[in-house]
């Protein structure tokens, strides 16, 4: 199975690349995409700067030398970008960008593009879904699904599992913890695609679509989180309680 990590920066893609490399996946490339149709040259300059400044620069340079990094000069849905994607003959894309994908881009992958969403689908679609689940006393979690051109509306869910965030000291830390698990969840999802154990769960859109949580609601949710997830004696949260 030929995989591609779609990312805006190479350092952002490295944890996913390394997770798959350790698991023995070698037919894998990183595709660096402009954030927008007008940011191509600026993004290429940022990629070069980050290669020099980031602590993982040697790994980044190694990937470049091995031809594992493809840099798109145009937006993902630009005809030239679509032509490059088609020539790569990719099976699955792994989402790690800030981009919104049009159907023409999604169709460039034989099976589609996977997204590791930090909410349990189909119940939690949209924005701030981890915070909304905490506010409503429901588990946080991660869902890996094939996207479509809508907002968390792709029908095919491969994984949807609760994740324990009780060890986290704040909502911000909990959110970063969930984001850090995307590489592992992507690897597990791809393993399912390659096995005989695959059983789709349908994203039937029965849940709500959530929007960015207001500052007031966020503060209330933070206090609820601290109330229901106390740390062991001797472990303070420091300034985060102020």
CSV table of C-alpha atoms in Angstrom, one decimal:
chain,number,residue,atom,x,y,z
A,1,UNK,CA,0.0,0.0,0.0
A,2,UNK,CA,1.5,3.4,-1.1
A,3,UNK,CA,1.0,6.1,1.6
A,4,UNK,CA,1.4,9.8,1.6
A,5,UNK,CA,1.5,12.2,4.6
A,6,UNK,CA,0.0,15.5,3.6
A,7,UNK,CA,1.6,18.2,5.7
A,8,UNK,CA,2.4,21.9,5.6
A,9,UNK,CA,5.7,21.5,7.3
A,10,UNK,CA,8.3,18.7,7.3
A,11,UNK,CA,8.8,18.6,11.1
A,12,UNK,CA,5.0,18.2,11.5
A,13,UNK,CA,5.1,15.1,9.3
A,14,UNK,CA,8.1,13.5,10.9
A,15,UNK,CA,6.4,11.8,13.9
A,16,UNK,CA,4.0,10.0,11.5
A,17,UNK,CA,6.7,9.1,9.1
A,18,UNK,CA,8.8,7.6,12.0
A,19,UNK,CA,5.9,5.7,13.4
A,20,UNK,CA,5.3,3.9,10.1
A,21,UNK,CA,9.0,3.4,9.4
A,22,UNK,CA,9.4,1.7,12.8
A,23,UNK,CA,6.4,-0.6,11.9
A,24,UNK,CA,8.1,-1.6,8.6
A,25,UNK,CA,6.2,0.6,6.1
A,26,UNK,CA,8.6,1.9,3.5
A,27,UNK,CA,6.4,2.8,0.6
A,28,UNK,CA,5.7,6.2,2.2
A,29,UNK,CA,6.3,9.8,1.1
A,30,UNK,CA,5.7,13.2,2.6
A,31,UNK,CA,3.9,15.8,0.4
A,32,UNK,CA,4.4,19.3,1.6
A,33,UNK,CA,1.4,21.5,0.6
A,34,UNK,CA,1.1,25.3,0.5
A,35,UNK,CA,-1.4,26.6,3.1
A,36,UNK,CA,-3.2,28.5,0.4
A,37,UNK,CA,-3.0,29.2,-3.3
A,38,UNK,CA,-1.1,32.4,-2.7
A,39,UNK,CA,1.4,31.1,-0.2
A,40,UNK,CA,3.5,28.7,-2.3
A,41,UNK,CA,6.8,30.7,-2.4
A,42,UNK,CA,6.5,31.8,1.2
A,43,UNK,CA,5.9,28.2,2.3
A,44,UNK,CA,8.9,26.9,0.5
A,45,UNK,CA,11.1,29.5,2.2
A,46,UNK,CA,9.6,28.4,5.6
A,47,UNK,CA,10.4,24.7,4.8
A,48,UNK,CA,14.0,25.7,4.1
A,49,UNK,CA,14.3,27.7,7.3
A,50,UNK,CA,12.8,25.0,9.4
A,51,UNK,CA,15.2,22.4,8.0
A,52,UNK,CA,18.0,24.5,9.3
A,53,UNK,CA,16.5,25.4,12.7
A,54,UNK,CA,14.6,22.4,13.9
A,55,UNK,CA,16.3,19.8,16.1
A,56,UNK,CA,15.3,17.0,13.6
A,57,UNK,CA,16.9,18.7,10.7
A,58,UNK,CA,19.2,15.8,10.0
A,59,UNK,CA,16.3,13.4,9.7
A,60,UNK,CA,14.5,16.0,7.5
A,61,UNK,CA,17.6,16.3,5.2
A,62,UNK,CA,17.9,12.5,5.0
A,63,UNK,CA,14.3,12.2,3.8
A,64,UNK,CA,14.9,14.9,1.2
A,65,UNK,CA,18.1,13.1,-0.1
A,66,UNK,CA,16.1,9.8,-0.3
A,67,UNK,CA,13.5,11.4,-2.4
A,68,UNK,CA,10.8,10.8,0.2
A,69,UNK,CA,9.6,14.5,0.2
A,70,UNK,CA,7.6,16.0,-2.5
A,71,UNK,CA,7.0,19.8,-2.4
A,72,UNK,CA,4.0,21.1,-4.2
A,73,UNK,CA,4.4,24.6,-5.8
A,74,UNK,CA,0.7,25.1,-6.1
A,75,UNK,CA,-2.4,24.5,-4.0
A,76,UNK,CA,-3.6,21.0,-3.6
A,77,UNK,CA,-6.5,21.4,-6.0
A,78,UNK,CA,-4.4,23.1,-8.7
A,79,UNK,CA,-4.3,21.1,-12.0
A,80,UNK,CA,-0.5,20.8,-11.7
A,81,UNK,CA,-0.7,19.5,-8.1
A,82,UNK,CA,-3.5,17.0,-9.1
A,83,UNK,CA,-1.3,15.8,-12.0
A,84,UNK,CA,1.6,15.2,-9.6
A,85,UNK,CA,-0.6,13.3,-7.2
A,86,UNK,CA,-2.0,11.1,-10.0
A,87,UNK,CA,1.6,10.3,-11.2
A,88,UNK,CA,2.5,9.1,-7.7
A,89,UNK,CA,-0.3,6.5,-7.8
A,90,UNK,CA,-1.1,6.8,-4.1
A,91,UNK,CA,-3.5,4.6,-2.2
A,92,UNK,CA,-4.1,6.5,1.0
A,93,UNK,CA,-3.4,10.0,2.3
A,94,UNK,CA,-2.8,10.9,5.9
A,95,UNK,CA,-4.0,14.3,6.9
A,96,UNK,CA,-1.6,16.6,8.8
A,97,UNK,CA,-2.3,20.0,7.1
A,98,UNK,CA,-4.4,23.0,7.8
A,99,UNK,CA,-5.9,22.7,4.4
A,100,UNK,CA,-9.5,22.0,3.4
A,101,UNK,CA,-9.6,19.3,0.7
A,102,UNK,CA,-11.7,19.4,-2.4
A,103,UNK,CA,-13.2,16.3,-3.8
A,104,UNK,CA,-10.8,16.4,-6.8
A,105,UNK,CA,-7.9,16.1,-4.3
A,106,UNK,CA,-9.5,13.3,-2.3
A,107,UNK,CA,-10.1,11.4,-5.6
A,108,UNK,CA,-6.4,11.5,-6.4
A,109,UNK,CA,-6.0,8.7,-3.7
A,110,UNK,CA,-7.2,5.2,-4.6
A,111,UNK,CA,-8.9,4.7,-1.2
A,112,UNK,CA,-9.0,8.3,0.0
A,113,UNK,CA,-7.6,10.5,2.8
A,114,UNK,CA,-7.6,9.6,6.4
A,115,UNK,CA,-8.1,12.1,9.2
A,116,UNK,CA,-7.4,11.5,12.9
A,117,UNK,CA,-10.2,13.5,14.5
A,118,UNK,CA,-10.0,14.2,18.3
A,119,UNK,CA,-13.6,13.4,18.9
A,120,UNK,CA,-15.8,10.3,19.0
A,121,UNK,CA,-17.7,10.1,15.7
A,122,UNK,CA,-20.5,10.3,14.9
A,123,UNK,CA,-21.4,12.1,18.1
A,124,UNK,CA,-18.9,14.9,18.0
A,125,UNK,CA,-18.2,16.6,14.7
A,126,UNK,CA,-16.7,20.1,14.1
A,127,UNK,CA,-14.6,22.3,16.4
A,128,UNK,CA,-13.6,22.1,20.0
A,129,UNK,CA,-15.0,18.6,20.2
A,130,UNK,CA,-12.8,17.5,23.0
A,131,UNK,CA,-13.9,20.4,25.2
A,132,UNK,CA,-17.6,19.9,24.4
A,133,UNK,CA,-17.3,16.2,25.3
A,134,UNK,CA,-15.7,17.2,28.7
A,135,UNK,CA,-18.4,19.8,29.3
A,136,UNK,CA,-21.1,17.2,28.8
A,137,UNK,CA,-19.4,14.6,30.9
A,138,UNK,CA,-18.7,12.2,28.0
A,139,UNK,CA,-15.4,10.5,27.1
A,140,UNK,CA,-12.8,12.2,24.9
A,141,UNK,CA,-11.4,10.1,22.1
A,142,UNK,CA,-10.0,9.7,18.6
A,143,UNK,CA,-11.8,8.7,15.4
A,144,UNK,CA,-9.9,7.8,12.2
A,145,UNK,CA,-12.1,8.1,9.1
A,146,UNK,CA,-12.0,8.7,5.4
A,147,UNK,CA,-12.8,12.4,4.8
A,148,UNK,CA,-15.1,13.9,2.2
A,149,UNK,CA,-15.4,17.5,1.2
A,150,UNK,CA,-17.6,18.3,4.2
A,151,UNK,CA,-16.8,18.9,7.9
A,152,UNK,CA,-16.2,15.5,9.6
A,153,UNK,CA,-18.9,14.0,7.4
A,154,UNK,CA,-17.0,11.2,5.7
A,155,UNK,CA,-19.1,8.0,6.0
A,156,UNK,CA,-16.4,5.4,6.6
A,157,UNK,CA,-15.0,5.2,10.1
A,158,UNK,CA,-12.1,2.8,10.7
A,159,UNK,CA,-11.5,3.5,14.4
A,160,UNK,CA,-13.4,5.4,17.1
A,161,UNK,CA,-12.0,4.9,20.6
A,162,UNK,CA,-12.2,6.6,23.9
A,163,UNK,CA,-8.8,7.9,25.2
A,164,UNK,CA,-8.1,8.5,28.9
A,165,UNK,CA,-7.0,12.1,29.5
A,166,UNK,CA,-7.3,12.1,33.3
A,167,UNK,CA,-3.5,12.4,33.7
A,168,UNK,CA,-3.4,15.7,31.9
A,169,UNK,CA,-3.1,18.9,34.0
A,170,UNK,CA,-5.3,21.1,31.8
A,171,UNK,CA,-7.5,21.1,28.7
A,172,UNK,CA,-4.7,22.4,26.6
A,173,UNK,CA,-2.4,19.6,27.7
A,174,UNK,CA,-5.2,17.1,27.1
A,175,UNK,CA,-5.8,18.4,23.6
A,176,UNK,CA,-2.0,18.3,22.8
A,177,UNK,CA,-1.9,14.7,24.1
A,178,UNK,CA,-4.7,13.6,21.8
A,179,UNK,CA,-3.0,15.3,18.8
A,180,UNK,CA,0.2,13.5,19.7
A,181,UNK,CA,-1.5,10.1,19.2
A,182,UNK,CA,-2.4,10.7,15.6
A,183,UNK,CA,0.7,8.7,14.3
A,184,UNK,CA,-0.2,5.6,16.3
A,185,UNK,CA,-3.9,5.8,15.3
A,186,UNK,CA,-3.0,6.2,11.6
A,187,UNK,CA,-0.7,3.2,11.8
A,188,UNK,CA,-3.4,1.1,13.4
A,189,UNK,CA,-6.0,2.3,10.8
A,190,UNK,CA,-3.7,1.4,7.9
A,191,UNK,CA,-3.0,-2.0,9.5
A,192,UNK,CA,-6.8,-2.6,9.6
A,193,UNK,CA,-7.0,-1.7,5.9
A,194,UNK,CA,-4.4,-4.3,5.1
A,195,UNK,CA,-6.1,-7.0,7.2
A,196,UNK,CA,-9.1,-9.3,7.0
A,197,UNK,CA,-10.5,-7.7,10.2
A,198,UNK,CA,-11.8,-4.5,8.7
A,199,UNK,CA,-15.3,-3.6,9.6
A,200,UNK,CA,-16.5,-0.1,8.7
A,201,UNK,CA,-18.5,1.9,11.2
A,202,UNK,CA,-20.8,4.3,9.4
A,203,UNK,CA,-20.7,8.0,10.2
A,204,UNK,CA,-24.4,8.5,10.1
A,205,UNK,CA,-24.3,12.2,11.1
A,206,UNK,CA,-26.6,11.4,14.0
A,207,UNK,CA,-24.5,13.6,16.3
A,208,UNK,CA,-24.3,17.4,16.4
A,209,UNK,CA,-21.9,19.6,14.6
A,210,UNK,CA,-20.0,21.7,17.2
A,211,UNK,CA,-18.4,25.1,16.8
A,212,UNK,CA,-15.5,26.8,18.5
A,213,UNK,CA,-16.2,27.0,22.3
A,214,UNK,CA,-16.5,30.5,23.7
A,215,UNK,CA,-14.0,31.8,26.3
A,216,UNK,CA,-16.7,31.7,29.0
A,217,UNK,CA,-17.7,28.1,28.3
A,218,UNK,CA,-14.0,27.1,28.0
A,219,UNK,CA,-13.3,28.5,31.5
A,220,UNK,CA,-16.2,26.6,32.9
A,221,UNK,CA,-15.1,23.4,31.1
A,222,UNK,CA,-11.5,23.9,32.5
A,223,UNK,CA,-12.8,24.1,36.0
A,224,UNK,CA,-15.0,21.0,35.5
A,225,UNK,CA,-12.0,19.1,34.1
A,226,UNK,CA,-9.9,20.1,37.1
A,227,UNK,CA,-12.7,19.1,39.5
A,228,UNK,CA,-13.2,15.7,38.0
A,229,UNK,CA,-9.6,14.9,37.3
A,230,UNK,CA,-7.6,15.7,40.5
A,231,UNK,CA,-3.9,15.0,40.5
A,232,UNK,CA,-2.4,12.7,43.1
A,233,UNK,CA,-1.3,14.4,46.4
A,234,UNK,CA,2.0,16.3,46.0
A,235,UNK,CA,1.4,17.0,42.3
A,236,UNK,CA,0.2,20.6,41.8
A,237,UNK,CA,-0.9,22.3,38.6
A,238,UNK,CA,1.1,25.4,39.4
A,239,UNK,CA,0.1,28.6,37.6
A,240,UNK,CA,-2.6,26.8,35.5
A,241,UNK,CA,-5.1,27.1,38.4
A,242,UNK,CA,-4.7,30.9,38.5
